[in-house]
């Protein structure tokens, strides 16, 4: 009652302010109320879940939804403020490639989400029955803002709990799985879980555990996405990209420097011309940092030859696409070749109860330059979510789940398994 009165007073104050002394029209107001957060005043909360997904980016969102839909209790911890990662925060809102040689080769949860984002935005989907002259012509242009909201809706529907602004600080092995201590601003969260899915892009949980990772002396440049001169029409137009050489998503210090460098350069361009700054992503898009050393490593020969791994869980398709200080010269795959991703490339070597998905997949640098694209990351994410949920169900580790069960679960959620098409 008291709250209602305060709300009404506030509304009338706002309306008065908008009316001003001239008594003009009232701007329409709308409002929504967030539910109270239990224990909001407590500095630490504890949580018991089946699957902890760290990183709610391109792969992690799909992993969490798949694990949730398979019946696991899932917590998704994301250090940023929204889902989608490179796709939304980085502004790389043109996911690919879901098709190869005239047919769709990656589908399932990620594809459904992308498709719904395009349809709700009244956009256009590519015709996968046509082989384009250039690979990027079959990438899907999406509205990054809409994708974020739809991804949150799908997480909620799958029972996935989201914790933004948090990241793991310490990971300890327990008898039943893991204890993960996460930190957020003004809060700490102690999570007990059976399985971890590391989708941080650079395999940061794998790093915290001291498991082996691979990192190049020189990393591919990142790109800062922005728009000068004309308005950004999300879901329709491409925006400007500035190469940020040396960009590295390894830690907060390297990310800070990349962002400062990118934004400073954009300011310089703005001052040199007469165009207005119309759009600026909040963060650099990072192409490369760490990859895991997995139970197997995908080599560029595996990738170029389209090796069909015996434990393949999804296809991948993109040219070998290494960006250097001189730019990029994509090397298309030979006609008919469609690479695959094995489950063992998602499992950190000699580990149990942890699986990764996304650009940190175990692969050599050139293979990774093609594997890192978004459709493949989504395919890997869905597979990791399925394997983790089944591992919880059987009280085992993802690698010991019968492959057929993983495949069956994935197909039940719309995914395409190598050999299906
Ligand atoms: C400039 C650029 C252009 C590209 N062009 C294309 C293209 O044309 N087509 C295409 O399909 N792909 C493209 N890619 C590649 C693709 O976008 C990425 O490789 C892919 O999105 C990576 O997905 P991911 O899930 O591995 O990581 P991300 O999408 O980066 O997600 C990682 C998430 O983890 C979070 N995170 C990181 N560390 C922590 C932590 N410690 N705790 C909690 N959360 C954490 C991050 O905030 C982020 O949300 C491009 C990439 C870049 C940078």
Tab-separated table of C-alpha atoms and ligand atoms in Angstrom:
chain	number	residue	atom	x	y	z
A	1	UNK	CA	0.000	0.000	0.000
A	2	UNK	CA	2.769	2.397	1.003
A	3	UNK	CA	4.716	1.281	-2.067
A	4	UNK	CA	1.684	1.930	-4.281
A	5	UNK	CA	1.344	5.437	-2.931
A	6	UNK	CA	5.039	6.102	-3.485
A	7	UNK	CA	4.763	4.748	-7.036
A	8	UNK	CA	1.768	6.949	-7.795
A	9	UNK	CA	3.544	9.989	-6.353
A	10	UNK	CA	6.582	9.223	-8.468
A	11	UNK	CA	4.467	8.794	-11.594
A	12	UNK	CA	2.690	12.041	-10.994
A	13	UNK	CA	6.069	13.733	-10.375
A	14	UNK	CA	7.347	12.364	-13.723
A	15	UNK	CA	4.197	13.436	-15.502
A	16	UNK	CA	4.428	16.880	-13.964
A	17	UNK	CA	8.035	17.152	-15.089
A	18	UNK	CA	7.153	16.081	-18.614
A	19	UNK	CA	4.174	18.413	-18.749
A	20	UNK	CA	6.304	21.338	-17.726
A	21	UNK	CA	4.777	24.716	-17.168
A	22	UNK	CA	3.127	24.771	-20.593
A	23	UNK	CA	0.893	21.769	-19.724
A	24	UNK	CA	1.654	19.921	-22.976
A	25	UNK	CA	0.964	16.230	-23.787
A	26	UNK	CA	2.063	13.450	-21.461
A	27	UNK	CA	4.724	11.102	-22.812
A	28	UNK	CA	3.535	7.502	-22.533
A	29	UNK	CA	5.097	5.685	-19.642
A	30	UNK	CA	5.489	1.971	-19.108
A	31	UNK	CA	6.865	-0.008	-16.248
A	32	UNK	CA	7.734	-3.513	-15.137
A	33	UNK	CA	8.652	-4.927	-11.748
A	34	UNK	CA	11.499	-7.330	-11.045
A	35	UNK	CA	10.735	-10.012	-8.473
A	36	UNK	CA	12.600	-9.652	-5.184
A	37	UNK	CA	15.958	-11.475	-5.141
A	38	UNK	CA	16.064	-13.924	-2.223
A	39	UNK	CA	18.862	-13.150	0.254
A	40	UNK	CA	19.845	-10.053	-1.728
A	41	UNK	CA	21.519	-8.589	1.351
A	42	UNK	CA	23.658	-11.685	2.033
A	43	UNK	CA	27.277	-11.389	0.821
A	44	UNK	CA	27.466	-15.102	-0.051
A	45	UNK	CA	25.005	-17.636	-1.474
A	46	UNK	CA	25.377	-21.361	-2.027
A	47	UNK	CA	24.026	-23.331	-4.914
A	48	UNK	CA	23.781	-27.004	-5.786
A	49	UNK	CA	23.330	-27.826	-9.455
A	50	UNK	CA	23.974	-30.694	-11.845
A	51	UNK	CA	25.733	-28.699	-14.548
A	52	UNK	CA	27.608	-25.410	-14.269
A	53	UNK	CA	28.154	-23.661	-17.587
A	54	UNK	CA	30.784	-20.933	-17.442
A	55	UNK	CA	30.528	-18.360	-20.234
A	56	UNK	CA	27.172	-17.507	-21.801
A	57	UNK	CA	28.493	-16.726	-25.267
A	58	UNK	CA	27.885	-18.337	-28.637
A	59	UNK	CA	28.534	-21.905	-27.450
A	60	UNK	CA	27.674	-21.594	-23.737
A	61	UNK	CA	24.111	-20.387	-24.247
A	62	UNK	CA	23.342	-23.415	-26.414
A	63	UNK	CA	25.132	-25.810	-24.035
A	64	UNK	CA	23.071	-24.535	-21.107
A	65	UNK	CA	19.757	-24.770	-22.964
A	66	UNK	CA	20.529	-28.320	-24.134
A	67	UNK	CA	21.551	-29.493	-20.653
A	68	UNK	CA	18.429	-27.862	-19.165
A	69	UNK	CA	16.145	-29.403	-21.776
A	70	UNK	CA	17.693	-32.789	-21.027
A	71	UNK	CA	16.528	-32.465	-17.418
A	72	UNK	CA	19.684	-31.227	-15.682
A	73	UNK	CA	19.605	-28.438	-13.117
A	74	UNK	CA	21.793	-25.816	-14.792
A	75	UNK	CA	23.493	-22.631	-13.644
A	76	UNK	CA	25.003	-20.366	-16.311
A	77	UNK	CA	27.660	-17.963	-15.028
A	78	UNK	CA	28.572	-15.101	-17.384
A	79	UNK	CA	31.023	-12.344	-16.541
A	80	UNK	CA	29.308	-9.854	-18.841
A	81	UNK	CA	25.858	-8.368	-18.838
A	82	UNK	CA	24.144	-10.373	-21.577
A	83	UNK	CA	24.204	-13.643	-23.499
A	84	UNK	CA	25.719	-14.189	-26.939
A	85	UNK	CA	29.407	-13.344	-26.402
A	86	UNK	CA	31.285	-12.474	-29.599
A	87	UNK	CA	28.000	-12.638	-31.488
A	88	UNK	CA	26.266	-9.888	-29.500
A	89	UNK	CA	28.723	-8.106	-27.210
A	90	UNK	CA	31.423	-8.251	-29.895
A	91	UNK	CA	28.846	-7.434	-32.589
A	92	UNK	CA	29.726	-10.365	-34.869
A	93	UNK	CA	26.008	-10.701	-35.615
A	94	UNK	CA	26.406	-12.753	-38.765
A	95	UNK	CA	26.658	-16.392	-37.691
A	96	UNK	CA	27.798	-19.069	-40.101
A	97	UNK	CA	28.028	-21.480	-41.601
A	98	UNK	CA	25.046	-23.726	-41.097
A	99	UNK	CA	25.296	-25.141	-44.614
A	100	UNK	CA	27.773	-26.746	-46.966
A	101	UNK	CA	27.545	-27.688	-50.624
A	102	UNK	CA	23.840	-27.055	-50.988
A	103	UNK	CA	22.524	-28.588	-47.746
A	104	UNK	CA	22.134	-27.712	-44.105
A	105	UNK	CA	24.772	-29.433	-41.964
A	106	UNK	CA	24.323	-27.733	-38.563
A	107	UNK	CA	20.862	-27.399	-37.006
A	108	UNK	CA	19.373	-27.864	-33.538
A	109	UNK	CA	19.057	-25.379	-30.703
A	110	UNK	CA	21.462	-22.745	-32.063
A	111	UNK	CA	19.908	-22.776	-35.509
A	112	UNK	CA	16.367	-22.587	-34.070
A	113	UNK	CA	17.367	-19.545	-32.060
A	114	UNK	CA	19.020	-17.836	-35.035
A	115	UNK	CA	16.030	-18.642	-37.245
A	116	UNK	CA	13.545	-17.283	-34.710
A	117	UNK	CA	15.628	-14.121	-34.305
A	118	UNK	CA	15.528	-13.541	-38.067
A	119	UNK	CA	11.831	-14.321	-38.399
A	120	UNK	CA	10.757	-12.140	-35.468
A	121	UNK	CA	12.865	-9.360	-36.969
A	122	UNK	CA	11.157	-9.844	-40.357
A	123	UNK	CA	14.541	-10.587	-41.880
A	124	UNK	CA	15.629	-12.995	-44.586
A	125	UNK	CA	17.240	-16.404	-44.233
A	126	UNK	CA	19.708	-17.626	-46.848
A	127	UNK	CA	18.659	-20.354	-49.252
A	128	UNK	CA	20.918	-23.249	-48.268
A	129	UNK	CA	20.059	-25.227	-51.398
A	130	UNK	CA	22.178	-22.723	-53.349
A	131	UNK	CA	25.974	-22.895	-53.123
A	132	UNK	CA	27.096	-19.261	-52.898
A	133	UNK	CA	30.021	-17.874	-54.872
A	134	UNK	CA	31.635	-16.645	-51.663
A	135	UNK	CA	31.346	-18.466	-48.358
A	136	UNK	CA	30.129	-15.466	-46.350
A	137	UNK	CA	27.094	-15.011	-48.569
A	138	UNK	CA	25.291	-17.783	-46.651
A	139	UNK	CA	26.004	-16.298	-43.228
A	140	UNK	CA	22.837	-15.218	-41.449
A	141	UNK	CA	22.470	-11.549	-40.574
A	142	UNK	CA	20.765	-11.242	-37.196
A	143	UNK	CA	19.621	-8.474	-34.904
A	144	UNK	CA	22.085	-8.776	-32.019
A	145	UNK	CA	19.741	-7.112	-29.530
A	146	UNK	CA	16.858	-9.425	-30.304
A	147	UNK	CA	19.099	-12.495	-30.120
A	148	UNK	CA	20.070	-11.576	-26.544
A	149	UNK	CA	16.470	-11.404	-25.380
A	150	UNK	CA	15.412	-14.574	-27.184
A	151	UNK	CA	18.382	-16.452	-25.727
A	152	UNK	CA	17.327	-15.386	-22.230
A	153	UNK	CA	13.782	-16.565	-22.930
A	154	UNK	CA	14.994	-19.994	-24.103
A	155	UNK	CA	17.215	-20.327	-21.024
A	156	UNK	CA	14.270	-19.519	-18.758
A	157	UNK	CA	12.075	-22.037	-20.560
A	158	UNK	CA	14.770	-24.715	-20.144
A	159	UNK	CA	15.023	-23.919	-16.421
A	160	UNK	CA	18.530	-22.471	-16.772
A	161	UNK	CA	19.429	-20.039	-13.995
A	162	UNK	CA	21.576	-17.138	-15.193
A	163	UNK	CA	24.173	-15.351	-13.043
A	164	UNK	CA	25.531	-12.277	-14.846
A	165	UNK	CA	28.556	-10.280	-13.694
A	166	UNK	CA	30.097	-13.366	-12.078
A	167	UNK	CA	33.113	-15.514	-12.823
A	168	UNK	CA	34.825	-18.456	-11.121
A	169	UNK	CA	37.683	-17.610	-8.825
A	170	UNK	CA	38.593	-21.082	-7.541
A	171	UNK	CA	37.667	-24.599	-8.560
A	172	UNK	CA	38.137	-27.561	-6.207
A	173	UNK	CA	37.561	-31.227	-6.905
A	174	UNK	CA	35.029	-32.916	-4.627
A	175	UNK	CA	33.849	-36.492	-4.352
A	176	UNK	CA	30.704	-35.838	-6.407
A	177	UNK	CA	32.187	-33.350	-8.865
A	178	UNK	CA	33.304	-29.786	-8.190
A	179	UNK	CA	33.086	-26.883	-5.823
A	180	UNK	CA	33.349	-23.638	-7.759
A	181	UNK	CA	33.714	-20.313	-5.950
A	182	UNK	CA	32.390	-17.497	-8.079
A	183	UNK	CA	32.746	-13.797	-7.523
A	184	UNK	CA	30.452	-10.989	-8.619
A	185	UNK	CA	30.298	-7.368	-7.531
A	186	UNK	CA	28.932	-7.279	-4.012
A	187	UNK	CA	28.385	-11.027	-3.961
A	188	UNK	CA	30.037	-14.423	-3.790
A	189	UNK	CA	28.507	-17.703	-4.868
A	190	UNK	CA	29.703	-21.154	-3.805
A	191	UNK	CA	28.519	-23.706	-6.376
A	192	UNK	CA	28.528	-27.484	-5.959
A	193	UNK	CA	28.092	-29.192	-9.297
A	194	UNK	CA	28.590	-32.563	-10.924
A	195	UNK	CA	29.791	-31.357	-14.341
A	196	UNK	CA	31.393	-28.161	-15.668
A	197	UNK	CA	31.057	-26.923	-19.238
A	198	UNK	CA	33.746	-24.337	-19.971
A	199	UNK	CA	32.544	-22.019	-22.751
A	200	UNK	CA	34.631	-18.974	-21.869
A	201	UNK	CA	36.216	-18.698	-25.321
A	202	UNK	CA	39.721	-19.073	-23.862
A	203	UNK	CA	39.069	-22.141	-21.632
A	204	UNK	CA	39.494	-20.151	-18.437
A	205	UNK	CA	38.186	-22.842	-16.087
A	206	UNK	CA	40.550	-25.350	-17.687
A	207	UNK	CA	43.295	-22.811	-16.963
A	208	UNK	CA	42.200	-22.421	-13.322
A	209	UNK	CA	42.483	-26.192	-12.953
A	210	UNK	CA	46.041	-26.093	-14.294
A	211	UNK	CA	45.188	-28.389	-17.212
A	212	UNK	CA	47.257	-27.881	-20.385
A	213	UNK	CA	46.248	-25.177	-22.871
A	214	UNK	CA	47.750	-23.970	-26.132
A	215	UNK	CA	48.486	-20.336	-26.947
A	216	UNK	CA	50.383	-18.816	-29.883
A	217	UNK	CA	53.203	-16.295	-29.567
A	218	UNK	CA	51.240	-14.011	-31.839
A	219	UNK	CA	47.453	-14.051	-31.858
A	220	UNK	CA	45.112	-13.129	-34.674
A	221	UNK	CA	43.961	-9.522	-34.527
A	222	UNK	CA	40.610	-8.791	-32.963
A	223	UNK	CA	38.170	-6.355	-34.540
A	224	UNK	CA	36.267	-3.450	-33.019
A	225	UNK	CA	32.850	-3.014	-34.635
A	226	UNK	CA	31.313	0.435	-34.995
A	227	UNK	CA	29.432	2.651	-37.427
A	228	UNK	CA	30.293	6.131	-38.648
A	229	UNK	CA	28.053	8.333	-40.757
A	230	UNK	CA	24.889	6.312	-41.107
A	231	UNK	CA	22.623	4.623	-38.599
A	232	UNK	CA	23.163	0.989	-37.771
A	233	UNK	CA	20.118	-1.001	-38.832
A	234	UNK	CA	20.558	-4.216	-36.801
A	235	UNK	CA	19.646	-7.391	-38.623
A	236	UNK	CA	20.059	-5.657	-41.987
A	237	UNK	CA	23.397	-3.975	-42.514
A	238	UNK	CA	27.027	-4.835	-41.839
A	239	UNK	CA	28.980	-2.407	-39.680
A	240	UNK	CA	32.508	-1.066	-39.866
A	241	UNK	CA	35.337	-3.172	-38.491
A	242	UNK	CA	38.658	-1.930	-37.187
A	243	UNK	CA	41.455	-4.485	-36.838
A	244	UNK	CA	42.934	-4.315	-33.334
A	245	UNK	CA	46.316	-5.999	-33.681
A	246	UNK	CA	47.515	-7.606	-30.469
A	247	UNK	CA	43.935	-7.946	-29.151
A	248	UNK	CA	43.896	-10.787	-26.684
A	249	UNK	CA	41.056	-12.003	-24.447
A	250	UNK	CA	43.390	-13.775	-22.016
A	251	UNK	CA	42.500	-11.648	-18.965
A	252	UNK	CA	40.958	-8.375	-17.832
A	253	UNK	CA	44.226	-6.511	-18.390
A	254	UNK	CA	44.584	-7.622	-22.024
A	255	UNK	CA	40.884	-7.016	-22.739
A	256	UNK	CA	41.089	-3.521	-21.220
A	257	UNK	CA	44.044	-2.609	-23.404
A	258	UNK	CA	42.381	-3.900	-26.583
A	259	UNK	CA	39.201	-1.949	-25.846
A	260	UNK	CA	41.074	1.281	-25.025
A	261	UNK	CA	43.161	0.924	-28.195
A	262	UNK	CA	40.148	0.254	-30.413
A	263	UNK	CA	38.035	3.085	-29.034
A	264	UNK	CA	40.911	5.597	-29.158
A	265	UNK	CA	41.471	4.826	-32.823
A	266	UNK	CA	37.772	5.222	-33.604
A	267	UNK	CA	37.841	8.633	-31.876
A	268	UNK	CA	40.811	9.587	-34.077
A	269	UNK	CA	38.881	8.622	-37.223
A	270	UNK	CA	35.881	10.570	-36.056
A	271	UNK	CA	37.958	13.718	-35.510
A	272	UNK	CA	39.526	13.441	-38.972
A	273	UNK	CA	36.195	13.419	-40.804
A	274	UNK	CA	32.806	15.028	-40.566
A	275	UNK	CA	30.776	11.908	-39.845
A	276	UNK	CA	28.897	11.209	-36.622
A	277	UNK	CA	29.523	8.132	-34.497
A	278	UNK	CA	26.276	6.197	-34.864
A	279	UNK	CA	27.058	2.865	-33.222
A	280	UNK	CA	29.790	1.378	-31.032
A	281	UNK	CA	29.936	-2.162	-29.632
A	282	UNK	CA	30.845	-2.335	-25.923
A	283	UNK	CA	33.800	-4.642	-26.511
A	284	UNK	CA	36.362	-5.783	-29.092
A	285	UNK	CA	35.611	-9.037	-30.900
A	286	UNK	CA	38.459	-11.408	-30.006
A	287	UNK	CA	39.475	-14.105	-32.451
A	288	UNK	CA	42.079	-16.008	-30.499
A	289	UNK	CA	43.540	-16.660	-27.062
A	290	UNK	CA	43.856	-20.137	-25.516
A	291	UNK	CA	42.728	-23.504	-26.872
A	292	UNK	CA	42.642	-26.671	-24.834
A	293	UNK	CA	44.901	-29.624	-25.318
A	294	UNK	CA	42.252	-32.292	-25.510
A	295	UNK	CA	42.011	-36.064	-25.623
A	296	UNK	CA	42.532	-35.576	-29.343
A	297	UNK	CA	43.663	-32.562	-31.362
A	298	UNK	CA	42.085	-31.649	-34.704
A	299	UNK	CA	44.844	-30.880	-37.189
A	300	UNK	CA	44.511	-28.766	-40.297
A	301	UNK	CA	44.956	-31.975	-42.321
A	302	UNK	CA	41.960	-33.484	-40.511
A	303	UNK	CA	40.070	-30.285	-41.241
A	304	UNK	CA	41.057	-29.925	-44.900
A	305	UNK	CA	40.412	-33.597	-45.653
A	306	UNK	CA	37.015	-33.634	-43.906
A	307	UNK	CA	38.109	-36.489	-41.650
A	308	UNK	CA	35.070	-38.285	-40.237
A	309	UNK	CA	36.116	-38.950	-36.631
A	310	UNK	CA	34.626	-42.091	-35.116
A	311	UNK	CA	33.307	-40.022	-32.182
A	312	UNK	CA	32.134	-37.073	-34.301
A	313	UNK	CA	29.388	-35.053	-32.642
A	314	UNK	CA	28.820	-32.305	-35.216
A	315	UNK	CA	29.981	-30.953	-38.537
A	316	UNK	CA	31.908	-27.716	-39.060
A	317	UNK	CA	32.255	-25.708	-42.248
A	318	UNK	CA	34.272	-22.615	-43.098
A	319	UNK	CA	37.418	-21.818	-45.079
A	320	UNK	CA	40.744	-21.965	-43.256
A	321	UNK	CA	40.663	-18.323	-42.187
A	322	UNK	CA	43.772	-17.057	-40.430
A	323	UNK	CA	43.894	-13.285	-39.906
A	324	UNK	CA	47.401	-11.799	-39.667
A	325	UNK	CA	48.929	-8.318	-39.627
A	326	UNK	CA	48.618	-8.400	-43.419
A	327	UNK	CA	44.915	-9.228	-43.409
A	328	UNK	CA	43.234	-12.509	-44.332
A	329	UNK	CA	43.122	-14.710	-47.399
A	330	UNK	CA	40.508	-17.402	-46.754
A	331	UNK	CA	41.406	-20.817	-48.159
A	332	UNK	CA	38.136	-22.489	-49.209
A	333	UNK	CA	37.663	-26.200	-48.553
A	334	UNK	CA	37.760	-28.506	-51.578
A	335	UNK	CA	34.411	-29.348	-53.140
A	336	UNK	CA	32.379	-31.818	-51.090
A	337	UNK	CA	34.603	-31.616	-47.986
A	338	UNK	CA	32.784	-31.174	-44.644
A	339	UNK	CA	35.009	-31.392	-41.528
A	340	UNK	CA	33.742	-32.955	-38.300
A	341	UNK	CA	34.353	-32.316	-34.593
A	342	UNK	CA	35.080	-35.303	-32.339
A	343	UNK	CA	33.851	-35.479	-28.741
A	344	UNK	CA	37.427	-36.079	-27.566
A	345	UNK	CA	38.441	-32.605	-28.854
A	346	UNK	CA	36.064	-31.136	-26.256
A	347	UNK	CA	37.557	-33.070	-23.348
A	348	UNK	CA	40.656	-31.586	-21.657
A	349	UNK	CA	43.418	-34.178	-21.595
A	350	UNK	CA	43.407	-36.434	-18.509
A	351	UNK	CA	40.391	-34.673	-17.013
A	352	UNK	CA	37.087	-35.931	-15.647
A	353	UNK	CA	33.743	-34.143	-15.347
A	354	UNK	CA	34.693	-31.103	-17.402
A	355	UNK	CA	34.029	-30.478	-21.075
A	356	UNK	CA	34.540	-27.405	-23.248
A	357	UNK	CA	32.812	-25.970	-26.320
A	358	UNK	CA	33.513	-23.084	-28.658
A	359	UNK	CA	36.650	-21.570	-30.119
A	360	UNK	CA	38.837	-23.150	-27.427
A	361	UNK	CA	38.256	-26.618	-29.002
A	362	UNK	CA	41.417	-28.731	-29.088
A	363	UNK	CA	42.858	-28.003	-32.531
A	364	UNK	CA	45.983	-26.699	-34.185
A	365	UNK	CA	46.012	-23.035	-35.094
A	366	UNK	CA	45.033	-23.379	-38.755
A	367	UNK	CA	42.262	-25.884	-38.075
A	368	UNK	CA	41.026	-23.568	-35.329
A	369	UNK	CA	40.869	-20.644	-37.761
A	370	UNK	CA	38.009	-22.474	-39.503
A	371	UNK	CA	36.475	-24.291	-36.520
A	372	UNK	CA	35.991	-21.140	-34.435
A	373	UNK	CA	32.983	-19.819	-36.377
A	374	UNK	CA	29.612	-19.516	-34.712
A	375	UNK	CA	27.555	-22.330	-36.241
A	376	UNK	CA	30.304	-24.815	-35.330
A	377	UNK	CA	30.553	-23.313	-31.810
A	378	UNK	CA	26.791	-23.780	-31.424
A	379	UNK	CA	27.009	-27.385	-32.640
A	380	UNK	CA	29.797	-28.066	-30.144
A	381	UNK	CA	27.837	-26.293	-27.403
A	382	UNK	CA	24.788	-28.443	-27.937
A	383	UNK	CA	26.909	-31.600	-27.912
A	384	UNK	CA	28.697	-30.558	-24.705
A	385	UNK	CA	25.334	-29.832	-23.040
A	386	UNK	CA	24.002	-33.252	-24.040
A	387	UNK	CA	27.148	-35.110	-22.931
A	388	UNK	CA	27.256	-33.298	-19.569
A	389	UNK	CA	23.555	-33.895	-18.834
A	390	UNK	CA	23.875	-37.594	-19.681
A	391	UNK	CA	27.026	-37.876	-17.568
A	392	UNK	CA	25.042	-36.512	-14.611
A	393	UNK	CA	22.232	-38.967	-15.292
A	394	UNK	CA	24.610	-41.965	-15.368
A	395	UNK	CA	26.913	-40.764	-12.594
A	396	UNK	CA	29.859	-40.846	-14.974
A	397	UNK	CA	32.037	-38.481	-17.027
A	398	UNK	CA	31.125	-37.156	-20.539
A	399	UNK	CA	33.672	-39.358	-22.321
A	400	UNK	CA	32.214	-42.512	-20.762
A	401	UNK	CA	28.640	-41.840	-21.851
A	402	UNK	CA	27.766	-44.204	-24.739
A	403	UNK	CA	28.143	-42.138	-27.908
A	404	UNK	CA	24.854	-43.419	-29.288
A	405	UNK	CA	23.001	-41.921	-26.324
A	406	UNK	CA	24.595	-38.527	-26.953
A	407	UNK	CA	23.701	-38.754	-30.643
A	408	UNK	CA	20.120	-39.807	-29.890
A	409	UNK	CA	19.625	-36.971	-27.416
A	410	UNK	CA	21.069	-34.452	-29.888
A	411	UNK	CA	18.877	-35.685	-32.732
A	412	UNK	CA	15.872	-35.440	-30.403
A	413	UNK	CA	16.684	-31.732	-30.119
A	414	UNK	CA	17.053	-31.177	-33.847
A	415	UNK	CA	20.835	-31.510	-34.233
A	416	UNK	CA	22.483	-33.072	-37.281
A	417	UNK	CA	25.050	-35.794	-36.560
A	418	UNK	CA	27.789	-36.408	-39.172
A	419	UNK	CA	26.485	-39.105	-41.488
A	420	UNK	CA	22.863	-37.982	-41.129
A	421	UNK	CA	23.124	-35.788	-44.238
B	1	LIG	C1	35.860	-9.842	-35.513
B	1	LIG	C2	35.393	-11.245	-35.637
B	1	LIG	C3	34.780	-11.652	-36.820
B	1	LIG	C4	34.271	-12.932	-36.920
B	1	LIG	N1	33.610	-13.292	-38.046
B	1	LIG	C5	32.836	-14.398	-38.018
B	1	LIG	C6	31.917	-14.661	-39.054
B	1	LIG	O1	31.870	-13.938	-40.043
B	1	LIG	N2	31.100	-15.739	-38.918
B	1	LIG	C7	31.155	-16.558	-37.831
B	1	LIG	O2	30.348	-17.475	-37.740
B	1	LIG	N3	32.074	-16.370	-36.875
B	1	LIG	C8	32.887	-15.304	-36.914
B	1	LIG	N4	33.792	-15.069	-35.915
B	1	LIG	C9	34.089	-16.103	-34.926
B	1	LIG	C10	33.078	-16.260	-33.840
B	1	LIG	O3	32.323	-15.090	-33.648
B	1	LIG	C11	33.720	-16.656	-32.498
B	1	LIG	O4	34.838	-17.486	-32.663
B	1	LIG	C12	32.694	-17.388	-31.664
B	1	LIG	O5	31.562	-16.559	-31.519
B	1	LIG	C13	33.284	-17.787	-30.318
B	1	LIG	O6	32.277	-18.399	-29.553
B	1	LIG	P1	32.614	-18.890	-28.066
B	1	LIG	O7	31.324	-19.370	-27.491
B	1	LIG	O8	33.770	-19.793	-28.081
B	1	LIG	O9	33.086	-17.576	-27.311
B	1	LIG	P2	32.289	-16.228	-27.038
B	1	LIG	O10	31.112	-16.072	-27.941
B	1	LIG	O11	33.305	-15.153	-27.039
B	1	LIG	O12	31.722	-16.445	-25.557
B	1	LIG	C14	32.542	-16.503	-24.440
B	1	LIG	C15	31.714	-15.968	-23.274
B	1	LIG	O13	32.352	-16.295	-22.052
B	1	LIG	C16	32.342	-15.169	-21.202
B	1	LIG	N5	33.460	-15.337	-20.288
B	1	LIG	C17	34.774	-15.294	-20.585
B	1	LIG	N6	35.498	-15.561	-19.497
B	1	LIG	C18	34.620	-15.788	-18.491
B	1	LIG	C19	34.772	-16.124	-17.124
B	1	LIG	N7	35.980	-16.290	-16.581
B	1	LIG	N8	33.667	-16.270	-16.360
B	1	LIG	C20	32.431	-16.086	-16.896
B	1	LIG	N9	32.240	-15.762	-18.203
B	1	LIG	C21	33.325	-15.641	-18.972
B	1	LIG	C22	32.441	-13.987	-22.134
B	1	LIG	O14	31.980	-12.813	-21.544
B	1	LIG	C23	31.579	-14.461	-23.315
B	1	LIG	O15	30.219	-14.108	-23.141
B	1	LIG	C24	34.392	-13.825	-35.827
B	1	LIG	C25	35.029	-13.425	-34.648
B	1	LIG	C26	35.526	-12.143	-34.554
B	1	LIG	C27	36.152	-11.723	-33.280
